[in-house]
Short mmCIF file of C-alpha atoms and ligand atoms in Angstrom, two decimals:
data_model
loop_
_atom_site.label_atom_id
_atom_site.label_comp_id
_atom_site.label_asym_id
_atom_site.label_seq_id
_atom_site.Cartn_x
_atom_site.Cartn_y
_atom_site.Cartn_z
CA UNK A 1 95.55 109.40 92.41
CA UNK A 2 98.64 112.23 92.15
CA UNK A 3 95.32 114.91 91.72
CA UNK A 4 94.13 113.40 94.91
CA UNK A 5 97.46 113.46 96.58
CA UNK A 6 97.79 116.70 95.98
CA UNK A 7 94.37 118.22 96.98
CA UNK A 8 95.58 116.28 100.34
CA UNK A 9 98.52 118.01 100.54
CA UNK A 10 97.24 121.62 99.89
CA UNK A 11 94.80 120.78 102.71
CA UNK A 12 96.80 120.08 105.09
CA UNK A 13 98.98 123.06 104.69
CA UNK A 14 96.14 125.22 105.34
CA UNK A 15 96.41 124.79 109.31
CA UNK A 16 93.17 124.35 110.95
CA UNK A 17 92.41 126.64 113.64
CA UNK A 18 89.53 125.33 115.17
CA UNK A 19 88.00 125.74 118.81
CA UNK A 20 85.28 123.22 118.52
CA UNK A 21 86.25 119.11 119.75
CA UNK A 22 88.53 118.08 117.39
CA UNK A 23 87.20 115.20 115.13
CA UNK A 24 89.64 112.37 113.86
CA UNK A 25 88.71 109.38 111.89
CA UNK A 26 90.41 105.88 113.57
CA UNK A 27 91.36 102.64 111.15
CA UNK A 28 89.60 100.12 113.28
CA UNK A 29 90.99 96.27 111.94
CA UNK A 30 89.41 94.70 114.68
CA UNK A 31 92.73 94.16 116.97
CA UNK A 32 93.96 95.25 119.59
CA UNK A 33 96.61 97.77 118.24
CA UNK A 34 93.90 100.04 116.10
CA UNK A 35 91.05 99.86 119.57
CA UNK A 36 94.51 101.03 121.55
CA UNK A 37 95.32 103.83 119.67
CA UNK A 38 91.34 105.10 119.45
CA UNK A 39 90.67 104.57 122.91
CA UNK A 40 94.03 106.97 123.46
CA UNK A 41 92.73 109.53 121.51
CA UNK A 42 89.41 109.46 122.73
CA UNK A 43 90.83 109.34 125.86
CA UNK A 44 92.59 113.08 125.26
CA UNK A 45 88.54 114.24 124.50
CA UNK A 46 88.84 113.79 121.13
CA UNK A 47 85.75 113.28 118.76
CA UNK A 48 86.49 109.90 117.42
CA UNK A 49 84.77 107.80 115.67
CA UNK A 50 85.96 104.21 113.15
CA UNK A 51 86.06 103.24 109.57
CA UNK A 52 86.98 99.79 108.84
CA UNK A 53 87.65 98.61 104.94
CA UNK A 54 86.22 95.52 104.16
CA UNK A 55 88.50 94.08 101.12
CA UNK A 56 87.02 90.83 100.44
CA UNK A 57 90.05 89.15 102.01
CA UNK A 58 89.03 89.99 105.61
CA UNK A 59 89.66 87.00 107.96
CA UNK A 60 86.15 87.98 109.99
CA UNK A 61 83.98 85.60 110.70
CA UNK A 62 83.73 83.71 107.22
CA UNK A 63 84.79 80.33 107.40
CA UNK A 64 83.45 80.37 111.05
CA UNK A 65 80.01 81.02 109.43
CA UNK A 66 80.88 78.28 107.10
CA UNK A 67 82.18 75.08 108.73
CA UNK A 68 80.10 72.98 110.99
CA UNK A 69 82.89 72.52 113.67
CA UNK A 70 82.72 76.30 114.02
CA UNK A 71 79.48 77.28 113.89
CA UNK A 72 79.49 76.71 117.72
CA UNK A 73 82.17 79.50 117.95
CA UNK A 74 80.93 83.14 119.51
CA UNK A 75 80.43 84.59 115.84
CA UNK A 76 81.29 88.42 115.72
CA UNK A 77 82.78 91.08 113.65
CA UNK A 78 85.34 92.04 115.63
CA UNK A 79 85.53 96.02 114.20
CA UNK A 80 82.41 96.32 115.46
CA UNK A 81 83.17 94.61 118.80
CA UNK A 82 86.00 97.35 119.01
CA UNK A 83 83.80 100.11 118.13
CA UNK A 84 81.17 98.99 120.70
CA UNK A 85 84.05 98.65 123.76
CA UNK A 86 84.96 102.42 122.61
CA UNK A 87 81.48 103.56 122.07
CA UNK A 88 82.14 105.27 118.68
CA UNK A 89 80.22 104.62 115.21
CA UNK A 90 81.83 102.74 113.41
CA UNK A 91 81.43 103.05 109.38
CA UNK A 92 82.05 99.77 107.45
CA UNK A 93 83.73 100.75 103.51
CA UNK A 94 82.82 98.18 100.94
CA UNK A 95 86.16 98.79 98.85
CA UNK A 96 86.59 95.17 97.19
CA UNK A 97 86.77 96.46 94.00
CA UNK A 98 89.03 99.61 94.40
CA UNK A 99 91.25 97.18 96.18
CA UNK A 100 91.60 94.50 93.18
CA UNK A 101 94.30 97.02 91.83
CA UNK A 102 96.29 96.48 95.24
CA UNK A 103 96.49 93.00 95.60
CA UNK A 104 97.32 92.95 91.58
CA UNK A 105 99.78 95.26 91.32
CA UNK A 106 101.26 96.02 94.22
CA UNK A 107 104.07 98.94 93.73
CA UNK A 108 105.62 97.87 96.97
CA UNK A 109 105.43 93.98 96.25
CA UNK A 110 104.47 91.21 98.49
CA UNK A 111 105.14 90.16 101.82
CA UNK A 112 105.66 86.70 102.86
CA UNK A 113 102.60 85.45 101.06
CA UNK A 114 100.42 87.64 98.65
CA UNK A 115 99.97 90.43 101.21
CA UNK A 116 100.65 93.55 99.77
CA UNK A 117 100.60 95.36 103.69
CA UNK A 118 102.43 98.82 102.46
CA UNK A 119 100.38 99.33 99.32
CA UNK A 120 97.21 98.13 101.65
CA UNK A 121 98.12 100.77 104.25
CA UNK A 122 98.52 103.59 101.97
CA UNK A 123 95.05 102.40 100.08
CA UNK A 124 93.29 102.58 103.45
CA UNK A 125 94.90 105.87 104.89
CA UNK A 126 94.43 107.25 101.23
CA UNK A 127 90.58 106.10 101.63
CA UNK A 128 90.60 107.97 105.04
CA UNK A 129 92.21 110.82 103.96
CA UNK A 130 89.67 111.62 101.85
CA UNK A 131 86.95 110.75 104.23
CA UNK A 132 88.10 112.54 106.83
CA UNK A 133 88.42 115.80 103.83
CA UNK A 134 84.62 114.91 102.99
CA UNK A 135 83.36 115.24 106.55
CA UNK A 136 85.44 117.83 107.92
CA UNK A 137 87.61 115.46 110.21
CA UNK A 138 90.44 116.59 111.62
CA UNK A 139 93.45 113.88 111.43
CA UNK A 140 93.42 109.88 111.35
CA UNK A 141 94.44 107.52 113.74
CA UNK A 142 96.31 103.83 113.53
CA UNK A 143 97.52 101.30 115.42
CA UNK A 144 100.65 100.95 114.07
CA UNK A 145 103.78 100.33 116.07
CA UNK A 146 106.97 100.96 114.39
CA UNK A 147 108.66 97.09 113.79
CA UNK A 148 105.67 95.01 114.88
CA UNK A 149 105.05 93.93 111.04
CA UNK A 150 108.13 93.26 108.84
CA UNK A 151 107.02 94.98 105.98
CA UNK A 152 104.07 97.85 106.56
CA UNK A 153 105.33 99.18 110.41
CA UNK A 154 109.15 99.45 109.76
CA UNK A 155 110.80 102.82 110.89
CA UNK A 156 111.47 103.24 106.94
CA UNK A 157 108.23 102.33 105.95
CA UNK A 158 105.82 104.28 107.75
CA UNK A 159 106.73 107.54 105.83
CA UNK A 160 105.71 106.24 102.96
CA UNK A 161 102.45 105.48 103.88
CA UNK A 162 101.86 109.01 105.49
CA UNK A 163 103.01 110.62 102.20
CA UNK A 164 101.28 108.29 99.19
CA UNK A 165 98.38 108.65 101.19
CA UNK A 166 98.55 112.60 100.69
CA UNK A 167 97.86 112.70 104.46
CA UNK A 168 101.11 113.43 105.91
CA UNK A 169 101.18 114.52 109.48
CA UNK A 170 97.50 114.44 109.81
CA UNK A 171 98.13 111.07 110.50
CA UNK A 172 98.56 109.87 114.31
CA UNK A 173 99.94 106.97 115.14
CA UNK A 174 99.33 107.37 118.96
CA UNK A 175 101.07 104.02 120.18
CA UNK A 176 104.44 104.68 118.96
CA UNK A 177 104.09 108.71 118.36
CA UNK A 178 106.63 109.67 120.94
CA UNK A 179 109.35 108.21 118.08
CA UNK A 180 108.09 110.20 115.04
CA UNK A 181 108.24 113.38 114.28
CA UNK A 182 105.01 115.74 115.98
CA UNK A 183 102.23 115.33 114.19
CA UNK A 184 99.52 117.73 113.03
CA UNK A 185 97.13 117.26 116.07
CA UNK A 186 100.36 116.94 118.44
CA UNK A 187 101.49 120.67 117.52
CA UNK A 188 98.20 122.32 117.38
CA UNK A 189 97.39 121.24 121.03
CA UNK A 190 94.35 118.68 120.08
CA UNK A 191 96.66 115.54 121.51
CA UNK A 192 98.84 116.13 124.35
CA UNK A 193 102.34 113.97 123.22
CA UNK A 194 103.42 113.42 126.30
CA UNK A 195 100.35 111.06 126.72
CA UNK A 196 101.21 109.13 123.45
CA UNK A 197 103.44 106.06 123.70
CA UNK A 198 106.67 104.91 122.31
CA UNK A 199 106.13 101.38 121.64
CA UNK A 200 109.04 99.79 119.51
CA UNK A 201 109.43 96.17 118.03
CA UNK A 202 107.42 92.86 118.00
CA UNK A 203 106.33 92.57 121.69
CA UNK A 204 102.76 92.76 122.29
CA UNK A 205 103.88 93.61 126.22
CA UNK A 206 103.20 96.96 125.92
CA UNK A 207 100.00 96.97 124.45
CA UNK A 208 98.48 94.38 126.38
CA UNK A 209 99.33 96.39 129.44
CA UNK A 210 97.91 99.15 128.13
CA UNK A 211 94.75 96.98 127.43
CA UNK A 212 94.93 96.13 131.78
CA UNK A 213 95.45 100.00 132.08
CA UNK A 214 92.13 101.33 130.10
CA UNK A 215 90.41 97.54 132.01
CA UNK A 216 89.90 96.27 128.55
CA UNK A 217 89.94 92.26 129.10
CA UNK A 218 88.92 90.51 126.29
CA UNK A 219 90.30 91.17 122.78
CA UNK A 220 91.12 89.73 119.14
CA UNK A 221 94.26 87.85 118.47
CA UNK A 222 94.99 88.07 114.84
CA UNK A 223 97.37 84.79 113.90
CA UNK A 224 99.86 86.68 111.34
CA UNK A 225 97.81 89.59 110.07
CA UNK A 226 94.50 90.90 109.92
CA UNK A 227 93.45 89.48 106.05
CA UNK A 228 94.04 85.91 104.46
CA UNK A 229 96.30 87.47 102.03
CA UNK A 230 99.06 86.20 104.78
CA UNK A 231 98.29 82.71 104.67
CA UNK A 232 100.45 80.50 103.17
CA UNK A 233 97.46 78.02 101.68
CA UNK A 234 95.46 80.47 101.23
CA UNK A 235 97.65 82.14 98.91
CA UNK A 236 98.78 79.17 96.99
CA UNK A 237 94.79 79.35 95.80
CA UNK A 238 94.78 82.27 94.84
CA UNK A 239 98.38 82.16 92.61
CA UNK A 240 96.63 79.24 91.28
CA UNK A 241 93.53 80.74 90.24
CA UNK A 242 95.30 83.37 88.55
CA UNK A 243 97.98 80.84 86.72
CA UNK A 244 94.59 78.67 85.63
CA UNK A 245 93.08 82.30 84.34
CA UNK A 246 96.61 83.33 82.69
CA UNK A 247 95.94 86.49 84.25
CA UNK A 248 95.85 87.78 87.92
CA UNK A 249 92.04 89.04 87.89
CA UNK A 250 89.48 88.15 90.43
CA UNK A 251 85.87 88.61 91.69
CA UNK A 252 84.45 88.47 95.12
CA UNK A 253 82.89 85.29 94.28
CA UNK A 254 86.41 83.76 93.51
CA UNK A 255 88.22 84.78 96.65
CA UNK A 256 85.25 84.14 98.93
CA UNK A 257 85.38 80.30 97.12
CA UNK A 258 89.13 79.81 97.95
CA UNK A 259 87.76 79.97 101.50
CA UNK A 260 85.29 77.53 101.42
CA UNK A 261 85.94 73.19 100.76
CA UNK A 262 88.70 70.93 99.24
CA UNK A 263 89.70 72.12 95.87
CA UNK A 264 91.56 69.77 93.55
CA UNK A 265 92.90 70.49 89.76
CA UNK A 266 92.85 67.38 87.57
CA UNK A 267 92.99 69.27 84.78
CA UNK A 268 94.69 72.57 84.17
CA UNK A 269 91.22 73.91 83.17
CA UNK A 270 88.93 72.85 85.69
CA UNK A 271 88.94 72.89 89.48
CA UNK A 272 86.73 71.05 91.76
CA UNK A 273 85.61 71.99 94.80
CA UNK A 274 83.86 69.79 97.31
CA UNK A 275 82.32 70.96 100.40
CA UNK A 276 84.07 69.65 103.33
CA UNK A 277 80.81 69.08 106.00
CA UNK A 278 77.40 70.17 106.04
CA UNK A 279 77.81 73.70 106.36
CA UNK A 280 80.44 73.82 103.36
CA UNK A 281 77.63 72.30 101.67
CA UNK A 282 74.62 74.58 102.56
CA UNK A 283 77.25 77.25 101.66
CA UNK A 284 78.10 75.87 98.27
CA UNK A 285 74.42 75.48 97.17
CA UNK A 286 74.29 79.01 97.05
CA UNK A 287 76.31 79.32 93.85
CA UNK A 288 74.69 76.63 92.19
CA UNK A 289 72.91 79.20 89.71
CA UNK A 290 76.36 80.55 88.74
CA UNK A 291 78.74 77.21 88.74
CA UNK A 292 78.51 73.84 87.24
CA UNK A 293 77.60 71.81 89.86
CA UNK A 294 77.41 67.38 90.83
CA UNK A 295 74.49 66.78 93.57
CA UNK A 296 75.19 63.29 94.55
CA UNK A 297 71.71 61.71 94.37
CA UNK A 298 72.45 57.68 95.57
CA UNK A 299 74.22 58.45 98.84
CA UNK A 300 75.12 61.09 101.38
CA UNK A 301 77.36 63.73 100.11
CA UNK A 302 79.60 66.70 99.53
CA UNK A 303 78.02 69.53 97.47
CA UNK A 304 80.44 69.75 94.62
CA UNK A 305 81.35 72.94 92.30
CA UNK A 306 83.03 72.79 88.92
CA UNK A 307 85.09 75.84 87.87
CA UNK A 308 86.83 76.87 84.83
CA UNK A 309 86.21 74.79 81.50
CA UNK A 310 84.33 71.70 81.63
CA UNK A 311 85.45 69.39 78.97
CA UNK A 312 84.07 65.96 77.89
CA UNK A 313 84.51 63.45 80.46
CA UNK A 314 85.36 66.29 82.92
CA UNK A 315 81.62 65.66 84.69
CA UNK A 316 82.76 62.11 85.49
CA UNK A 317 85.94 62.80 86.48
CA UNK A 318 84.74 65.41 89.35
CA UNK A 319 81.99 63.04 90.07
CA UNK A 320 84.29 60.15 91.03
CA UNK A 321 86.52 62.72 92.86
CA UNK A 322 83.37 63.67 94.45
CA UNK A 323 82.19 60.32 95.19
CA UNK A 324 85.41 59.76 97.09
CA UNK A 325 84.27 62.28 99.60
CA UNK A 326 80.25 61.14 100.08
CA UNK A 327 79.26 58.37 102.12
CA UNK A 328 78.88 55.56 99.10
CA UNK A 329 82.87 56.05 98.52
CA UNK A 330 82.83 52.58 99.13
CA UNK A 331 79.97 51.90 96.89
CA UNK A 332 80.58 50.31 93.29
CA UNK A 333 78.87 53.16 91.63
CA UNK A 334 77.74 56.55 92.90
CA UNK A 335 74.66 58.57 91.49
CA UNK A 336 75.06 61.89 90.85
CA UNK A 337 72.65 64.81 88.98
CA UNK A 338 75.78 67.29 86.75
CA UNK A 339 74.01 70.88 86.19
CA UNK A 340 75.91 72.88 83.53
CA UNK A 341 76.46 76.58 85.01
CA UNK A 342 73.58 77.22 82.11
CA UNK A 343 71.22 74.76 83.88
CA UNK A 344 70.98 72.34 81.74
CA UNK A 345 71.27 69.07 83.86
CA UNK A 346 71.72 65.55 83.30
CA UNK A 347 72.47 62.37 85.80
CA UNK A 348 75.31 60.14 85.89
CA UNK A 349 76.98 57.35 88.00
CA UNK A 350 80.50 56.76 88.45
CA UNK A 351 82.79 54.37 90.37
CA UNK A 352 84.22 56.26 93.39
CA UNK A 353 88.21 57.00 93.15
CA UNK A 354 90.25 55.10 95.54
CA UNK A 355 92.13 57.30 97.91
CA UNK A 356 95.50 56.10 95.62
CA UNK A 357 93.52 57.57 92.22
CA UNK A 358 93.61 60.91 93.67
CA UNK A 359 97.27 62.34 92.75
CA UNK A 360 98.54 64.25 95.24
CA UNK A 361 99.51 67.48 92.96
CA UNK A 362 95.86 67.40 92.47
CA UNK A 363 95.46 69.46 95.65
CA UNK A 364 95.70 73.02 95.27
CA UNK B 1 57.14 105.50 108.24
CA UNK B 2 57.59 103.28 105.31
CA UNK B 3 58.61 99.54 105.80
CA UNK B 4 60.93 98.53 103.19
CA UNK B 5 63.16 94.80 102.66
CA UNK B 6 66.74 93.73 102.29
CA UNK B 7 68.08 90.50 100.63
CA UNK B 8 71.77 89.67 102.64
CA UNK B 9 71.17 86.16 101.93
CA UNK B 10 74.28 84.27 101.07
CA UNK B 11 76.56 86.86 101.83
CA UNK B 12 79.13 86.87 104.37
CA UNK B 13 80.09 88.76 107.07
CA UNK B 14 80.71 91.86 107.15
CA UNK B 15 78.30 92.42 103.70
CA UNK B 16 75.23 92.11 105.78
CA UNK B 17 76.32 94.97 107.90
CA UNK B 18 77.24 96.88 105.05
CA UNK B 19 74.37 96.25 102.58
CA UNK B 20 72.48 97.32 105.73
CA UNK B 21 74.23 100.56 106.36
CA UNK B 22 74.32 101.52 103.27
CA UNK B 23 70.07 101.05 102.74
CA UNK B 24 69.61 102.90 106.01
CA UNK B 25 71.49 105.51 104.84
CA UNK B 26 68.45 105.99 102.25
CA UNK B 27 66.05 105.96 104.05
CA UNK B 28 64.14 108.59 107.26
CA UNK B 29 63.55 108.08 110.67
CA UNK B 30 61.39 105.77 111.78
CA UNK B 31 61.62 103.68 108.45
CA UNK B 32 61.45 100.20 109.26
CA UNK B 33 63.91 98.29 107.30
CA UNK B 34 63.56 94.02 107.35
CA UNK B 35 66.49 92.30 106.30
CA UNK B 36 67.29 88.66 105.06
CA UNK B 37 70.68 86.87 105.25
CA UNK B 38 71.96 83.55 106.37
CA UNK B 39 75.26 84.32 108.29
CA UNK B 40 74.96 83.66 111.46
CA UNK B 41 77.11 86.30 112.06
CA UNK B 42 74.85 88.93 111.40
CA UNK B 43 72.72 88.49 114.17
CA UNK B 44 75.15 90.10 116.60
CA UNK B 45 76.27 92.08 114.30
CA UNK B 46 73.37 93.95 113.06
CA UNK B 47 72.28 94.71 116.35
CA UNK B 48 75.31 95.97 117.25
CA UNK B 49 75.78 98.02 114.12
CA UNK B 50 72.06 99.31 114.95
CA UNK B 51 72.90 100.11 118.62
CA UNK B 52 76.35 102.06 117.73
CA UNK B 53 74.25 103.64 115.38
CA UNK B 54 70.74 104.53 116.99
CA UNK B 55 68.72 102.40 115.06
CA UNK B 56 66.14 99.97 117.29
CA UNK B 57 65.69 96.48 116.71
CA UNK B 58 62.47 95.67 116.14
CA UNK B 59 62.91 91.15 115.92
CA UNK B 60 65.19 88.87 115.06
CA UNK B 61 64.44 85.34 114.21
CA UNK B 62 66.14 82.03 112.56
CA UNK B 63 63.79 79.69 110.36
CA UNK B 64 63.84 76.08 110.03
CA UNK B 65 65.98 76.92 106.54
CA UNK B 66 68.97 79.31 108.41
CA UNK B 67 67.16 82.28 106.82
CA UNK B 68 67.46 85.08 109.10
CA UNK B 69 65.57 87.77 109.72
CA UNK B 70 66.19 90.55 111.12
CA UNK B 71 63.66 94.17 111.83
CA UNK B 72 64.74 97.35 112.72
CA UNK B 73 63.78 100.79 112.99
CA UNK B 74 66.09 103.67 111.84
CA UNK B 75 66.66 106.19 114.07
CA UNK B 76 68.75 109.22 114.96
CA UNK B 77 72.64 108.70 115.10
CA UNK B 78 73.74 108.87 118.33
CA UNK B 79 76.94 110.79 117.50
CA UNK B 80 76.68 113.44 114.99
CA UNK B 81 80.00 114.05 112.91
CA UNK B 82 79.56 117.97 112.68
CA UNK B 83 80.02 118.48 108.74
S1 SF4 C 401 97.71 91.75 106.53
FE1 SF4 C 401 96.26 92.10 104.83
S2 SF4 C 401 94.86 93.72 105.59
FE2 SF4 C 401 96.68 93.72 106.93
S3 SF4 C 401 98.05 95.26 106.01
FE3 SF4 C 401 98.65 93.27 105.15
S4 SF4 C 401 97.49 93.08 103.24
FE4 SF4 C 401 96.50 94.71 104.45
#
């Protein structure tokens, strides 16, 4: 990472003089702050075109693909929606691996929840940094606003992210660039400043009047940030995972799970999830090669996944948790078939817990 | 032209996008690429990723099952990032 910083730095300080269209690279989340700031730059004839990092903790589109009672909702990923309104490519980054180290040791710490926004920023400008070195880009753009986030867009705070990121002033942030210092692209004439903004503090005023100005009409609202990482539930399942694990580690499977269904911990080594409708369900099925598993077999019902250690009697247990959920809840027994994540299945019937069995601290 | 497959199945969106991207990038023009998956999402959202990127789409279609499938045919970027 310092080797990396470095090379950025020695980069920069050899000033490009270039007559061609200047090129920059633009963070596109899928908000309105990061298609802003593109659309300015593109505006000043700028070659622009978007990355977008796709972590694994993404709020796009997931659940909504999921849940029955959303499945009616206009699904979209809304990076690409962005791109399309600003006509640019738009270049998708698998990084859920690199980012594992971010969300697990974040130098900066957490936010509110398990968001880790100043160590993410720096990981994504970082990322762009060296894309924009690899492709012979000229500078990167964000959305960022100084004080519209309390802990990534703070006057103090957006330094830092310029300078881990080994981009330094290569990075334009054109919505609140008439506060900073000039920027790279601002003194060698490829931005005029004077058509950058100065947008200060939480009020999304500004930039939805800039959205009327440039006649865009229709945009995403993130709800508290742009990645699950800031919700509160959310990250309760995750802290729990990695308490169950004695370790924080994760895999895409994991964090696409907490997502998905009810999950409940009657035991400090197993979790149970059950699919909360039909979609949930269809969704769950999928990992039936990889989890334990209870298909209820007599009645109606929630797929069911078993995670973590399953013990003797554990099979019954997350059956008549389970069976709770299906339609024969108020059945005297409930069939089930119990797959061990080997394969190796069996069948079984339980009598369905009563709403009063199920102990609250059970919920994760 | 070649005519080549892609299993998205099961994953969500973005991945489609991105296991798609990242196969086109392997392959030449006029390559004709069918992919698989069962987000919904994906079917505005490969076509958009194809018309961003140049590509042509070919079909798209839902089965009985969700399975979704999806044919398109590479083709020039549209924007060239000078290297
Ligand atoms: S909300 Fe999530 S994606 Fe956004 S900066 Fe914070 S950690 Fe990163």
């Amino acid at each position: 990472m310092a080797g990396q910083r470095n090379q950025g730095a020695v980069a920069f300080t050899s000033m490009p003089t270039r007559q061609t269209q200047p090129k920059a690279i633009a963070l596109i989340s899928g908000g309105l702050d990061s298609l802003l700031a593109a659309k300015v730059v593109k505006e000043q004839g700028v070659h622009v075109e978007g990355i977008n990092y796709f972590t694994g903790f993404c709020v796009e589109g997931h659940t909504h693909a999921i849940r029955n009672r959303d499945r009616t909702r206009h699904k979209r990923n809304n990076a690409l929606w962005s791109a399309e309104q600003l006509g640019i490519q738009l270049h998708i980054v698998d990084v859920i691996d690199a980012y594992k180290d971010v969300v697990i040791n974040p130098k900066h710490g957490y936010g509110a929840n398990l968001n880790p926004c100043l160590d993410c920023k720096s990981f994504m400008v970082t990322r762009a940094r060296e894309w924009i070195e690899d492709n012979g880009f000229d500078f990167i753009v964000t959305g960022e606003v100084i004080g519209q986030r309390p802990m990534s867009q703070r006057r103090e705070t957006l330094p830092v992210i310029a300078n881990e990121s080994g981009a330094e002033d290569r990075l334009l942030r054109p919505l609140c660039a008439q506060l900073l210092a000039p920027t790279l692209p601002e003194r060698m004439g490829w931005v005029d400043r004077e058509q950058l903004y100065a947008f200060n503090g939480r009020s999304r005023k500004p930039q939805m009047a800039l959205a009327e100005q440039f006649g865009i009409k229709e945009y995403a609202q993130p709800a508290g940030g742009c990645c699950f990482l800031t919700d509160a539930t959310y990250a309760t399942k995750l802290r729990d995972l990695w308490a169950s694990r004695g370790e924080k580690r994760y895999e895409l499977d994991d964090i696409m799970l907490l997502k998905v269904g009810r999950h409940l911990r009657p035991r400090p080594h197993l979790k149970v999830i059950v699919a909360r409708d039909a979609g949930e369900t269809q969704y769950l099925r999928g990992y039936r090669k990889a989890y334990a598993h209870l298909l209820m077999t007599s009645h109606n019902g929630p797929m069911t996944l078993l995670e973590g250690e399953v013990h003797d009697g554990d099979a019954e247990l997350a059956a008549r948790i389970a069976a709770r959920f299906g339609q024969g809840r108020a059945a005297s027994d409930v069939q089930f078939d119990f797959v061990t994540a080997a394969g190796v299945a069996r069948s079984l019937a339980v009598a369905p817990f009563k709403p009063e069995d199920i102990a609250p601290e059970w919920y994760v | 032209m070649s005519a080549y497959t892609l299993d998205a199945k099961q994953l969500l969106c973005p991945l489609p996008v991105i296991r798609t991207q990242d196969r086109v990038a392997t392959l030449k023009i006029g390559d004709v690429l069918t992919v698989y998956c069962t987000d919904p999402g994906a079917l505005s959202d490969i076509p958009t990723w194809c018309r961003l990127h140049g590509h042509t789409m070919l079909s798209s279609k839902e089965d009985v099952d969700g399975v979704i499938e999806l044919v398109l045919k590479v083709g020039s970027p549209i924007y060239h990032a000078q290297q």
